Short mmCIF file of C-alpha atoms in Angstrom, two decimals:
data_model
loop_
_atom_site.label_atom_id
_atom_site.label_comp_id
_atom_site.label_asym_id
_atom_site.label_seq_id
_atom_site.Cartn_x
_atom_site.Cartn_y
_atom_site.Cartn_z
CA UNK A 1 34.31 -20.24 22.65
CA UNK A 2 33.05 -19.23 19.80
CA UNK A 3 30.79 -16.31 18.72
CA UNK A 4 27.57 -17.08 18.13
CA UNK A 5 26.93 -16.42 14.61
CA UNK A 6 29.36 -18.78 14.08
CA UNK A 7 27.06 -21.83 15.16
CA UNK A 8 24.27 -20.76 13.21
CA UNK A 9 24.78 -21.29 9.23
CA UNK A 10 21.77 -19.15 8.27
CA UNK A 11 21.45 -17.78 4.94
CA UNK A 12 22.21 -14.12 3.78
CA UNK A 13 19.53 -11.76 3.91
CA UNK A 14 19.08 -10.60 0.12
CA UNK A 15 19.92 -6.85 -0.07
CA UNK A 16 18.16 -4.86 -3.26
CA UNK A 17 20.55 -3.35 -5.88
CA UNK A 18 21.32 0.26 -4.96
CA UNK A 19 18.82 2.97 -5.95
CA UNK A 20 18.93 6.00 -6.86
CA UNK A 21 16.59 8.06 -4.43
CA UNK A 22 13.80 9.46 -6.16
CA UNK A 23 12.05 12.95 -5.73
CA UNK A 24 9.34 12.40 -2.85
CA UNK A 25 6.85 14.51 -4.87
CA UNK A 26 6.72 11.71 -7.94
CA UNK A 27 5.28 8.61 -6.09
CA UNK A 28 3.19 10.92 -3.92
CA UNK A 29 1.57 12.47 -7.27
CA UNK A 30 1.11 8.40 -9.21
CA UNK A 31 -0.67 7.66 -5.90
CA UNK A 32 -2.83 10.94 -6.06
CA UNK A 33 -3.91 10.52 -9.46
CA UNK A 34 -4.80 6.61 -9.12
CA UNK A 35 -7.49 8.40 -6.42
CA UNK A 36 -8.48 10.92 -8.55
CA UNK A 37 -8.94 8.30 -11.51
CA UNK A 38 -10.91 6.43 -9.49
CA UNK A 39 -13.39 9.17 -8.47
CA UNK A 40 -13.75 10.33 -11.88
CA UNK A 41 -14.48 7.06 -13.36
CA UNK A 42 -16.99 6.25 -10.81
CA UNK A 43 -18.86 9.85 -11.46
CA UNK A 44 -19.29 8.93 -15.07
CA UNK A 45 -20.21 5.78 -14.26
CA UNK A 46 -23.12 6.91 -11.78
CA UNK A 47 -23.99 9.90 -13.76
CA UNK A 48 -24.74 8.19 -16.70
CA UNK A 49 -25.56 4.47 -17.07
CA UNK A 50 -26.24 4.11 -13.53
CA UNK A 51 -28.73 7.27 -13.93
CA UNK A 52 -30.73 6.08 -16.66
CA UNK A 53 -31.09 2.31 -14.75
CA UNK A 54 -32.12 4.52 -11.85
CA UNK A 55 -34.86 6.36 -13.80
CA UNK A 56 -36.05 3.18 -15.47
CA UNK A 57 -36.65 1.84 -11.98
CA UNK A 58 -33.72 -0.39 -11.40
CA UNK A 59 -32.61 0.66 -8.47
CA UNK A 60 -30.67 -2.09 -7.16
CA UNK A 61 -27.42 -1.67 -9.40
CA UNK A 62 -26.96 2.13 -8.05
CA UNK A 63 -27.03 0.74 -4.73
CA UNK A 64 -24.67 -1.90 -4.54
CA UNK A 65 -22.28 -0.45 -6.78
CA UNK A 66 -22.72 2.62 -4.48
CA UNK A 67 -22.03 0.88 -1.52
CA UNK A 68 -18.71 -0.81 -2.93
CA UNK A 69 -17.70 2.51 -4.37
CA UNK A 70 -18.06 3.73 -1.25
CA UNK A 71 -15.92 1.17 0.58
CA UNK A 72 -13.13 1.03 -2.30
CA UNK A 73 -12.26 4.65 -1.70
CA UNK A 74 -12.52 4.32 2.19
CA UNK A 75 -9.92 1.56 1.57
CA UNK A 76 -7.72 3.55 -0.86
CA UNK A 77 -7.15 6.51 1.16
CA UNK A 78 -7.11 4.69 4.29
CA UNK A 79 -4.07 2.78 2.74
CA UNK A 80 -2.84 5.88 1.38
CA UNK A 81 -2.58 7.32 4.93
CA UNK A 82 -2.22 4.12 7.34
CA UNK A 83 1.10 3.08 9.48
CA UNK A 84 2.78 0.16 7.98
CA UNK A 85 4.47 -0.55 11.34
CA UNK A 86 7.18 1.69 10.91
CA UNK A 87 9.84 0.61 13.77
CA UNK A 88 11.87 4.41 14.40
CA UNK A 89 15.81 4.55 14.99
CA UNK A 90 17.17 2.45 17.50
CA UNK A 91 19.67 3.24 20.52
CA UNK A 92 22.77 4.53 19.72
CA UNK A 93 24.50 1.92 22.82
CA UNK A 94 23.84 -0.90 19.99
CA UNK A 95 26.25 -1.71 17.59
CA UNK A 96 26.98 -4.08 14.49
CA UNK A 97 29.25 -6.16 16.37
CA UNK A 98 26.54 -7.46 18.96
CA UNK A 99 25.37 -10.75 17.81
CA UNK A 100 21.28 -11.31 18.67
CA UNK A 101 19.22 -14.30 18.03
CA UNK A 102 15.12 -14.91 18.50
CA UNK A 103 13.26 -18.24 18.57
CA UNK A 104 10.47 -18.59 16.90
CA UNK A 105 9.01 -21.87 17.08
CA UNK A 106 12.33 -24.37 17.63
CA UNK A 107 14.24 -22.06 15.02
CA UNK A 108 17.08 -19.70 15.44
CA UNK A 109 16.91 -16.53 13.50
CA UNK A 110 19.95 -13.95 13.40
CA UNK A 111 19.12 -10.58 13.72
CA UNK A 112 19.99 -8.43 10.74
CA UNK A 113 21.70 -4.92 11.97
CA UNK A 114 20.49 -1.92 9.67
CA UNK A 115 22.81 0.39 8.74
CA UNK A 116 20.37 3.30 8.49
CA UNK A 117 18.36 2.76 11.41
CA UNK A 118 20.96 1.43 13.62
CA UNK A 119 19.30 -1.27 15.14
CA UNK A 120 18.91 -5.17 14.82
CA UNK A 121 15.99 -5.66 12.66
CA UNK A 122 13.68 -8.25 14.29
CA UNK A 123 12.57 -11.19 12.10
CA UNK A 124 10.77 -10.56 9.12
CA UNK A 125 11.55 -6.72 9.36
CA UNK A 126 13.07 -5.01 6.11
CA UNK A 127 14.54 -1.77 5.20
CA UNK A 128 12.14 -0.21 2.37
CA UNK A 129 15.13 1.41 0.17
CA UNK A 130 11.99 3.61 -1.52
CA UNK A 131 10.40 4.57 1.81
CA UNK A 132 13.66 4.80 3.64
CA UNK A 133 12.16 3.37 6.93
CA UNK A 134 12.12 -0.37 8.50
CA UNK A 135 8.66 -2.00 8.30
CA UNK A 136 7.63 -4.64 10.79
CA UNK A 137 6.19 -7.50 9.31
CA UNK A 138 7.49 -6.48 5.78
CA UNK A 139 5.45 -7.62 2.75
CA UNK A 140 6.22 -5.03 -0.26
CA UNK A 141 5.81 -1.33 -1.28
CA UNK A 142 3.03 -0.70 -3.14
CA UNK A 143 3.58 1.85 -5.87
CA UNK A 144 0.22 2.68 -6.36
CA UNK A 145 -0.61 3.80 -2.73
CA UNK A 146 3.12 4.97 -2.33
CA UNK A 147 3.25 3.20 1.13
CA UNK A 148 4.85 0.02 2.39
CA UNK A 149 2.68 -2.97 3.24
CA UNK A 150 3.23 -4.04 6.43
CA UNK A 151 2.09 -5.72 9.64
CA UNK A 152 -0.04 -2.53 10.88
CA UNK A 153 -1.92 -2.19 7.46
CA UNK A 154 -2.28 -5.03 5.80
CA UNK A 155 -5.78 -5.61 6.29
CA UNK A 156 -6.37 -2.49 4.73
CA UNK A 157 -4.58 -3.70 1.25
CA UNK A 158 -6.34 -7.09 1.78
CA UNK A 159 -9.64 -4.93 1.70
CA UNK A 160 -8.67 -2.67 -0.84
CA UNK A 161 -7.96 -5.50 -3.23
CA UNK A 162 -11.10 -7.45 -2.43
CA UNK A 163 -13.43 -4.22 -2.87
CA UNK A 164 -11.89 -2.87 -5.71
CA UNK A 165 -12.21 -6.43 -7.35
CA UNK A 166 -15.57 -6.37 -6.47
CA UNK A 167 -16.16 -3.12 -7.64
CA UNK A 168 -14.85 -3.66 -10.90
CA UNK A 169 -16.83 -6.67 -11.54
CA UNK A 170 -19.97 -4.46 -10.44
CA UNK A 171 -19.26 -1.91 -12.76
CA UNK A 172 -19.05 -4.61 -15.66
CA UNK A 173 -22.07 -6.11 -14.96
CA UNK A 174 -24.09 -2.87 -14.46
CA UNK A 175 -22.69 -1.46 -17.89
CA UNK A 176 -23.37 -4.66 -19.81
CA UNK A 177 -27.12 -4.58 -18.31
CA UNK A 178 -27.31 -1.31 -19.52
CA UNK A 179 -25.79 -2.03 -23.16
CA UNK A 180 -28.36 -4.73 -23.40
CA UNK A 181 -31.57 -2.66 -22.07
CA UNK A 182 -30.71 -0.03 -24.48
CA UNK A 183 -29.84 -1.67 -27.35
CA UNK A 184 -33.23 -0.23 -28.96
CA UNK A 185 -32.04 3.32 -28.72
CA UNK A 186 -29.91 4.88 -31.12
CA UNK A 187 -26.18 5.54 -29.75
CA UNK A 188 -25.78 8.30 -27.31
CA UNK A 189 -23.56 10.00 -24.93
CA UNK A 190 -24.73 7.43 -21.98
CA UNK A 191 -23.53 4.13 -24.59
CA UNK A 192 -20.12 6.02 -24.83
CA UNK A 193 -19.41 6.36 -21.28
CA UNK A 194 -20.57 3.10 -20.45
CA UNK A 195 -18.39 1.65 -23.16
CA UNK A 196 -15.40 3.91 -21.61
CA UNK A 197 -16.34 2.42 -18.16
CA UNK A 198 -16.53 -1.19 -18.85
CA UNK A 199 -13.13 -1.49 -21.05
CA UNK A 200 -10.92 -0.61 -17.94
CA UNK A 201 -13.33 -2.29 -15.75
CA UNK A 202 -12.06 -5.61 -17.53
CA UNK A 203 -8.88 -4.90 -17.50
CA UNK A 204 -9.04 -4.73 -13.99
CA UNK A 205 -10.74 -7.52 -13.07
CA UNK A 206 -7.94 -10.51 -14.10
CA UNK A 207 -5.08 -8.90 -12.31
CA UNK A 208 -7.31 -8.40 -9.00
CA UNK A 209 -8.05 -11.84 -8.88
CA UNK A 210 -4.86 -13.41 -9.59
CA UNK A 211 -3.77 -10.66 -7.16
CA UNK A 212 -6.48 -11.84 -4.78
CA UNK A 213 -5.76 -15.98 -5.28
CA UNK A 214 -1.90 -14.78 -4.79
CA UNK A 215 -2.17 -12.75 -1.31
CA UNK A 216 -4.76 -15.53 0.08
CA UNK A 217 -2.26 -18.47 -0.52
CA UNK A 218 -0.07 -16.49 1.14
CA UNK A 219 -1.70 -15.74 4.09
CA UNK A 220 -3.20 -19.13 4.39
CA UNK A 221 0.87 -20.38 4.15
CA UNK A 222 2.10 -17.27 6.80
CA UNK A 223 4.62 -16.48 4.02
CA UNK A 224 5.39 -12.49 2.53
CA UNK A 225 5.80 -11.25 -0.59
CA UNK A 226 8.89 -10.13 0.09
CA UNK A 227 10.83 -13.57 0.42
CA UNK A 228 10.52 -14.27 -2.73
CA UNK A 229 12.55 -17.61 -3.49
CA UNK A 230 13.95 -17.42 -0.31
CA UNK A 231 12.29 -20.37 1.89
CA UNK A 232 12.97 -22.17 4.99
CA UNK A 233 14.79 -25.14 5.19
CA UNK A 234 13.85 -28.29 5.85
CA UNK A 235 10.15 -27.50 4.54
CA UNK A 236 9.20 -26.03 7.73
CA UNK A 237 7.79 -22.63 8.63
CA UNK A 238 8.15 -21.12 11.55
CA UNK A 239 5.51 -18.59 11.38
CA UNK A 240 2.73 -20.97 10.05
CA UNK A 241 0.10 -21.77 12.72
CA UNK A 242 -2.49 -23.34 10.57
CA UNK A 243 -4.70 -22.04 8.06
CA UNK A 244 -7.37 -20.55 10.29
CA UNK A 245 -4.83 -19.12 12.80
CA UNK A 246 -2.81 -17.41 9.84
CA UNK A 247 -6.19 -15.98 8.73
CA UNK A 248 -7.07 -14.77 12.19
CA UNK A 249 -3.66 -13.24 13.31
CA UNK A 250 -3.42 -11.69 9.79
CA UNK A 251 -7.18 -9.75 9.64
CA UNK A 252 -8.52 -9.95 12.97
CA UNK A 253 -6.12 -10.27 15.81
CA UNK A 254 -4.90 -6.80 17.99
CA UNK A 255 -2.20 -4.89 15.95
CA UNK A 256 -0.69 -4.22 19.52
CA UNK A 257 1.01 -0.78 20.51
CA UNK A 258 2.56 1.21 18.18
CA UNK A 259 6.80 1.66 18.11
CA UNK A 260 6.79 5.48 18.53
CA UNK A 261 10.05 5.63 21.15
CA UNK A 262 13.23 6.65 19.92
CA UNK A 263 14.77 3.90 21.48
CA UNK A 264 13.41 1.06 19.92
CA UNK A 265 13.73 -2.45 22.08
CA UNK A 266 12.97 -4.83 20.00
CA UNK A 267 13.65 -7.91 22.24
CA UNK A 268 10.49 -8.70 24.66
CA UNK A 269 10.96 -10.81 27.36
CA UNK A 270 8.65 -13.77 27.95
CA UNK A 271 9.79 -15.77 31.39
CA UNK A 272 8.85 -19.32 30.37
CA UNK A 273 10.05 -19.26 26.82
CA UNK A 274 14.01 -19.00 27.54
CA UNK A 275 15.98 -21.67 26.97
CA UNK A 276 18.80 -21.68 28.57
CA UNK A 277 22.58 -21.14 26.62
CA UNK A 278 23.84 -24.25 27.30
CA UNK A 279 20.94 -26.56 25.48
CA UNK A 280 20.86 -24.06 22.52
CA UNK A 281 20.80 -25.93 19.25
CA UNK A 282 20.97 -23.85 15.23
CA UNK A 283 18.78 -25.66 13.04
CA UNK A 284 19.65 -23.88 9.74
CA UNK A 285 16.71 -21.46 8.86
CA UNK A 286 16.25 -18.86 6.45
CA UNK A 287 17.22 -15.13 7.25
CA UNK A 288 14.02 -13.86 5.42
CA UNK A 289 12.55 -10.89 7.46
CA UNK A 290 10.11 -12.30 9.79
CA UNK A 291 7.77 -10.14 12.94
CA UNK A 292 8.80 -9.39 16.11
CA UNK A 293 9.26 -12.35 18.59
CA UNK A 294 8.89 -12.30 22.01
CA UNK A 295 12.40 -13.83 23.22
CA UNK A 296 15.68 -13.16 22.53
CA UNK A 297 19.37 -13.91 23.38
CA UNK A 298 22.22 -11.58 23.08
CA UNK A 299 26.18 -12.49 23.10
CA UNK A 300 29.02 -10.43 23.19
CA UNK A 301 32.04 -11.78 22.29
CA UNK A 302 30.60 -15.65 23.57
CA UNK A 303 29.20 -14.43 27.00
CA UNK A 304 25.48 -14.43 27.07
CA UNK A 305 23.45 -11.70 28.66
CA UNK A 306 19.21 -10.95 28.66
CA UNK A 307 17.39 -7.87 27.68
#
Protein backbone atom coordinates (compact mmCIF):
# COMPACT_ATOMS: atom_id res chain seq x y z
CA UNK A 1 0.00 0.00 0.00
CA UNK A 2 1.56 3.35 -0.96
CA UNK A 3 2.27 6.00 1.55
CA UNK A 4 -0.55 8.36 2.35
CA UNK A 5 1.34 11.40 1.12
CA UNK A 6 1.57 9.83 -2.36
CA UNK A 7 -2.22 9.78 -2.54
CA UNK A 8 -2.53 13.46 -1.70
CA UNK A 9 -1.35 15.88 -4.41
CA UNK A 10 -1.02 18.92 -2.15
CA UNK A 11 0.68 22.19 -2.93
CA UNK A 12 3.95 22.84 -1.12
CA UNK A 13 3.95 25.32 1.69
CA UNK A 14 5.82 28.51 0.74
CA UNK A 15 9.03 28.95 2.69
CA UNK A 16 10.44 32.42 3.33
CA UNK A 17 14.04 33.07 2.29
CA UNK A 18 16.56 32.58 5.08
CA UNK A 19 17.11 35.73 7.09
CA UNK A 20 19.88 36.65 9.43
CA UNK A 21 18.48 36.85 12.96
CA UNK A 22 18.28 40.43 14.23
CA UNK A 23 19.09 41.31 17.81
CA UNK A 24 15.88 41.12 19.80
CA UNK A 25 16.51 44.56 21.29
CA UNK A 26 16.01 46.42 17.97
CA UNK A 27 12.42 45.30 17.26
CA UNK A 28 11.55 45.77 20.93
CA UNK A 29 12.89 49.32 20.90
CA UNK A 30 10.93 50.08 17.73
CA UNK A 31 7.70 48.83 19.33
CA UNK A 32 8.40 50.85 22.50
CA UNK A 33 9.14 53.92 20.36
CA UNK A 34 5.71 53.62 18.75
CA UNK A 35 4.03 53.59 22.16
CA UNK A 36 6.03 56.61 23.30
CA UNK A 37 5.27 58.44 20.06
CA UNK A 38 1.55 57.88 20.52
CA UNK A 39 1.71 59.12 24.13
CA UNK A 40 3.74 62.23 23.17
CA UNK A 41 1.41 63.27 20.33
CA UNK A 42 -1.60 62.63 22.54
CA UNK A 43 -0.09 64.77 25.30
CA UNK A 44 0.54 67.65 22.89
CA UNK A 45 -2.97 67.31 21.50
CA UNK A 46 -4.67 67.45 24.92
CA UNK A 47 -2.35 70.15 26.29
CA UNK A 48 -2.91 72.70 23.51
CA UNK A 49 -5.88 72.54 21.07
CA UNK A 50 -8.05 70.38 23.37
CA UNK A 51 -7.29 72.57 26.36
CA UNK A 52 -8.35 75.70 24.44
CA UNK A 53 -11.64 74.11 23.35
CA UNK A 54 -12.37 72.94 26.90
CA UNK A 55 -11.68 76.40 28.31
CA UNK A 56 -14.18 77.80 25.82
CA UNK A 57 -16.95 75.38 26.71
CA UNK A 58 -16.34 72.75 24.01
CA UNK A 59 -16.16 69.75 26.36
CA UNK A 60 -17.44 67.20 23.82
CA UNK A 61 -14.14 67.12 21.91
CA UNK A 62 -11.89 66.37 24.91
CA UNK A 63 -14.29 63.72 26.22
CA UNK A 64 -14.65 61.83 22.93
CA UNK A 65 -10.98 62.00 22.01
CA UNK A 66 -10.00 61.10 25.58
CA UNK A 67 -12.03 57.87 25.51
CA UNK A 68 -10.60 56.96 22.10
CA UNK A 69 -7.08 57.70 23.35
CA UNK A 70 -7.49 55.39 26.34
CA UNK A 71 -8.92 52.64 24.12
CA UNK A 72 -6.09 53.00 21.60
CA UNK A 73 -3.30 52.89 24.19
CA UNK A 74 -4.96 49.95 25.94
CA UNK A 75 -5.26 47.93 22.72
CA UNK A 76 -1.69 48.81 21.69
CA UNK A 77 -0.15 47.75 25.01
CA UNK A 78 -2.35 44.63 25.16
CA UNK A 79 -1.27 43.61 21.67
CA UNK A 80 2.39 44.15 22.54
CA UNK A 81 2.26 41.71 25.46
CA UNK A 82 -0.39 39.29 24.20
CA UNK A 83 0.03 35.61 23.39
CA UNK A 84 -0.67 35.11 19.67
CA UNK A 85 -1.26 31.39 20.14
CA UNK A 86 2.19 29.93 20.65
CA UNK A 87 2.57 26.19 20.20
CA UNK A 88 5.47 25.00 22.32
CA UNK A 89 7.94 22.39 21.22
CA UNK A 90 6.59 18.92 20.62
CA UNK A 91 7.55 15.46 21.77
CA UNK A 92 10.81 13.82 20.73
CA UNK A 93 8.83 10.67 19.90
CA UNK A 94 7.41 12.32 16.80
CA UNK A 95 9.39 12.44 13.59
CA UNK A 96 9.25 13.98 10.11
CA UNK A 97 8.78 10.56 8.49
CA UNK A 98 5.29 10.21 9.97
CA UNK A 99 2.49 11.26 7.64
CA UNK A 100 -0.34 12.98 9.48
CA UNK A 101 -3.56 14.10 7.84
CA UNK A 102 -6.46 16.14 9.18
CA UNK A 103 -9.88 16.69 7.64
CA UNK A 104 -11.53 20.11 7.56
CA UNK A 105 -15.01 20.22 6.02
CA UNK A 106 -14.33 17.32 3.62
CA UNK A 107 -10.87 18.59 2.67
CA UNK A 108 -7.69 16.73 3.61
CA UNK A 109 -4.57 18.54 4.79
CA UNK A 110 -1.21 16.88 5.27
CA UNK A 111 0.46 18.41 8.30
CA UNK A 112 3.81 20.05 7.71
CA UNK A 113 6.75 19.10 9.91
CA UNK A 114 8.44 21.99 11.75
CA UNK A 115 12.14 21.25 12.05
CA UNK A 116 12.68 23.90 14.73
CA UNK A 117 9.74 23.05 16.99
CA UNK A 118 9.79 19.28 16.32
CA UNK A 119 6.13 18.60 15.68
CA UNK A 120 3.67 18.46 12.81
CA UNK A 121 2.06 21.85 12.46
CA UNK A 122 -1.75 21.83 12.42
CA UNK A 123 -3.53 23.63 9.56
CA UNK A 124 -2.97 27.37 9.38
CA UNK A 125 -0.10 27.18 11.84
CA UNK A 126 3.16 28.78 10.73
CA UNK A 127 6.66 29.14 12.16
CA UNK A 128 7.43 32.86 12.43
CA UNK A 129 11.06 33.49 11.40
CA UNK A 130 11.22 36.72 13.43
CA UNK A 131 9.88 35.32 16.72
CA UNK A 132 11.17 31.75 16.14
CA UNK A 133 7.89 30.22 17.33
CA UNK A 134 4.98 28.35 15.79
CA UNK A 135 1.75 30.35 16.00
CA UNK A 136 -1.72 28.86 15.82
CA UNK A 137 -3.91 30.36 13.07
CA UNK A 138 -1.04 32.63 12.00
CA UNK A 139 -2.03 35.82 10.15
CA UNK A 140 1.16 37.92 9.99
CA UNK A 141 4.01 39.32 12.05
CA UNK A 142 3.36 42.95 13.01
CA UNK A 143 6.64 44.84 13.35
CA UNK A 144 4.85 47.88 14.78
CA UNK A 145 4.17 45.95 18.00
CA UNK A 146 6.94 43.32 17.61
CA UNK A 147 4.49 40.46 17.95
CA UNK A 148 2.80 37.88 15.80
CA UNK A 149 -0.90 38.16 15.02
CA UNK A 150 -2.62 34.83 15.45
CA UNK A 151 -5.53 32.99 16.97
CA UNK A 152 -5.35 34.42 20.50
CA UNK A 153 -4.69 38.12 19.77
CA UNK A 154 -6.30 38.79 16.38
CA UNK A 155 -9.22 40.54 18.09
CA UNK A 156 -6.78 42.87 19.85
CA UNK A 157 -5.24 43.66 16.48
CA UNK A 158 -8.64 44.52 14.99
CA UNK A 159 -9.46 46.63 18.05
CA UNK A 160 -6.16 48.50 17.68
CA UNK A 161 -6.68 49.25 13.99
CA UNK A 162 -10.28 50.39 14.53
CA UNK A 163 -9.54 52.51 17.62
CA UNK A 164 -6.45 54.09 16.04
CA UNK A 165 -8.44 54.95 12.92
CA UNK A 166 -11.23 56.57 14.96
CA UNK A 167 -8.74 58.34 17.23
CA UNK A 168 -6.81 59.77 14.26
CA UNK A 169 -10.06 60.98 12.70
CA UNK A 170 -11.20 62.57 15.97
CA UNK A 171 -7.83 64.30 16.42
CA UNK A 172 -7.96 65.66 12.88
CA UNK A 173 -11.53 66.95 13.24
CA UNK A 174 -10.73 68.54 16.62
CA UNK A 175 -7.62 70.29 15.28
CA UNK A 176 -9.51 71.60 12.23
CA UNK A 177 -12.35 72.93 14.41
CA UNK A 178 -9.80 74.57 16.70
CA UNK A 179 -8.09 76.26 13.76
CA UNK A 180 -11.43 77.47 12.40
CA UNK A 181 -12.50 78.85 15.79
CA UNK A 182 -9.20 80.72 16.21
CA UNK A 183 -8.87 82.29 12.76
CA UNK A 184 -9.39 85.74 14.30
CA UNK A 185 -6.52 85.19 16.74
CA UNK A 186 -2.81 85.70 15.90
CA UNK A 187 -0.60 82.69 15.25
CA UNK A 188 0.38 81.04 18.54
CA UNK A 189 1.88 77.89 20.01
CA UNK A 190 -1.60 76.34 20.19
CA UNK A 191 -2.04 76.69 16.42
CA UNK A 192 1.45 75.33 15.72
CA UNK A 193 0.80 72.24 17.85
CA UNK A 194 -2.61 71.74 16.22
CA UNK A 195 -0.99 71.71 12.77
CA UNK A 196 1.80 69.43 14.04
CA UNK A 197 -0.77 66.92 15.33
CA UNK A 198 -3.12 67.17 12.34
CA UNK A 199 -0.45 66.33 9.74
CA UNK A 200 0.39 62.79 11.00
CA UNK A 201 -3.31 62.21 11.72
CA UNK A 202 -4.07 62.79 8.03
CA UNK A 203 -1.17 60.53 7.03
CA UNK A 204 -2.47 57.65 9.15
CA UNK A 205 -6.14 57.90 8.16
CA UNK A 206 -5.92 56.54 4.61
CA UNK A 207 -3.59 53.55 5.37
CA UNK A 208 -5.65 52.63 8.42
CA UNK A 209 -8.88 52.79 6.45
CA UNK A 210 -7.44 50.54 3.72
CA UNK A 211 -6.12 48.14 6.36
CA UNK A 212 -9.55 48.00 7.96
CA UNK A 213 -11.16 47.15 4.63
CA UNK A 214 -8.58 44.44 3.89
CA UNK A 215 -8.93 42.84 7.31
CA UNK A 216 -12.73 43.02 7.19
CA UNK A 217 -12.69 41.27 3.81
CA UNK A 218 -10.29 38.62 5.13
CA UNK A 219 -12.43 37.92 8.21
CA UNK A 220 -15.63 37.75 6.16
CA UNK A 221 -14.06 35.19 3.80
CA UNK A 222 -12.13 33.31 6.55
CA UNK A 223 -8.81 34.06 4.89
CA UNK A 224 -5.40 34.86 6.36
CA UNK A 225 -2.89 37.48 5.24
CA UNK A 226 -0.03 34.97 5.29
CA UNK A 227 -1.73 32.78 2.70
CA UNK A 228 -1.09 35.44 0.06
CA UNK A 229 -1.70 34.16 -3.43
CA UNK A 230 -2.03 30.56 -2.28
CA UNK A 231 -5.75 29.89 -2.61
CA UNK A 232 -7.78 26.76 -2.11
CA UNK A 233 -8.37 24.84 -5.28
CA UNK A 234 -11.80 24.51 -6.87
CA UNK A 235 -12.80 27.85 -5.29
CA UNK A 236 -13.72 26.23 -1.96
CA UNK A 237 -12.34 27.40 1.38
CA UNK A 238 -12.97 24.68 4.00
CA UNK A 239 -12.52 27.21 6.83
CA UNK A 240 -15.34 29.46 5.58
CA UNK A 241 -18.48 29.07 7.72
CA UNK A 242 -20.34 32.05 6.30
CA UNK A 243 -19.80 35.76 6.92
CA UNK A 244 -21.68 36.01 10.24
CA UNK A 245 -20.14 32.82 11.66
CA UNK A 246 -16.65 33.89 10.55
CA UNK A 247 -16.97 37.18 12.42
CA UNK A 248 -18.29 35.42 15.51
CA UNK A 249 -15.49 32.84 15.52
CA UNK A 250 -12.85 35.52 15.01
CA UNK A 251 -14.05 38.24 17.37
CA UNK A 252 -16.48 36.77 19.92
CA UNK A 253 -15.95 33.01 20.23
CA UNK A 254 -14.10 31.62 23.29
CA UNK A 255 -10.40 31.18 22.61
CA UNK A 256 -10.09 27.85 24.37
CA UNK A 257 -7.21 26.64 26.55
CA UNK A 258 -3.64 27.68 25.91
CA UNK A 259 -1.07 25.17 24.68
CA UNK A 260 1.38 25.31 27.58
CA UNK A 261 2.50 21.65 27.78
CA UNK A 262 6.02 20.68 26.71
CA UNK A 263 4.69 17.97 24.43
CA UNK A 264 1.90 19.35 22.24
CA UNK A 265 -0.53 16.73 21.03
CA UNK A 266 -1.94 18.45 17.98
CA UNK A 267 -4.50 15.84 17.00
CA UNK A 268 -7.63 15.66 19.15
CA UNK A 269 -10.31 13.03 18.62
CA UNK A 270 -13.98 13.91 18.20
CA UNK A 271 -15.73 10.57 17.86
CA UNK A 272 -18.41 10.95 15.17
CA UNK A 273 -16.25 12.84 12.68
CA UNK A 274 -13.72 10.06 12.10
CA UNK A 275 -13.73 8.43 8.68
CA UNK A 276 -12.56 4.83 8.04
CA UNK A 277 -9.34 4.48 6.09
CA UNK A 278 -10.86 2.63 3.17
CA UNK A 279 -13.37 5.42 2.52
CA UNK A 280 -10.87 8.26 2.38
CA UNK A 281 -10.72 10.33 -0.79
CA UNK A 282 -8.08 13.01 -1.04
CA UNK A 283 -9.17 16.06 -3.02
CA UNK A 284 -6.60 18.58 -4.02
CA UNK A 285 -6.20 21.27 -1.37
CA UNK A 286 -3.85 24.07 -0.55
CA UNK A 287 -1.30 23.34 2.16
CA UNK A 288 -1.27 26.90 3.38
CA UNK A 289 -1.04 26.93 7.18
CA UNK A 290 -4.64 26.79 8.60
CA UNK A 291 -6.28 26.33 12.64
CA UNK A 292 -6.04 23.24 14.64
CA UNK A 293 -8.82 20.86 13.88
CA UNK A 294 -10.35 18.20 15.95
CA UNK A 295 -9.75 15.11 13.82
CA UNK A 296 -6.73 13.45 12.34
CA UNK A 297 -5.34 10.30 10.80
CA UNK A 298 -1.76 9.18 11.09
CA UNK A 299 -0.08 6.61 8.85
CA UNK A 300 3.34 5.02 9.15
CA UNK A 301 4.36 2.83 6.24
CA UNK A 302 0.72 2.54 5.11
CA UNK A 303 -0.81 1.22 8.38
CA UNK A 304 -3.26 3.65 10.03
CA UNK A 305 -3.55 4.23 13.73
CA UNK A 306 -5.41 6.75 15.86
CA UNK A 307 -4.19 9.38 18.30
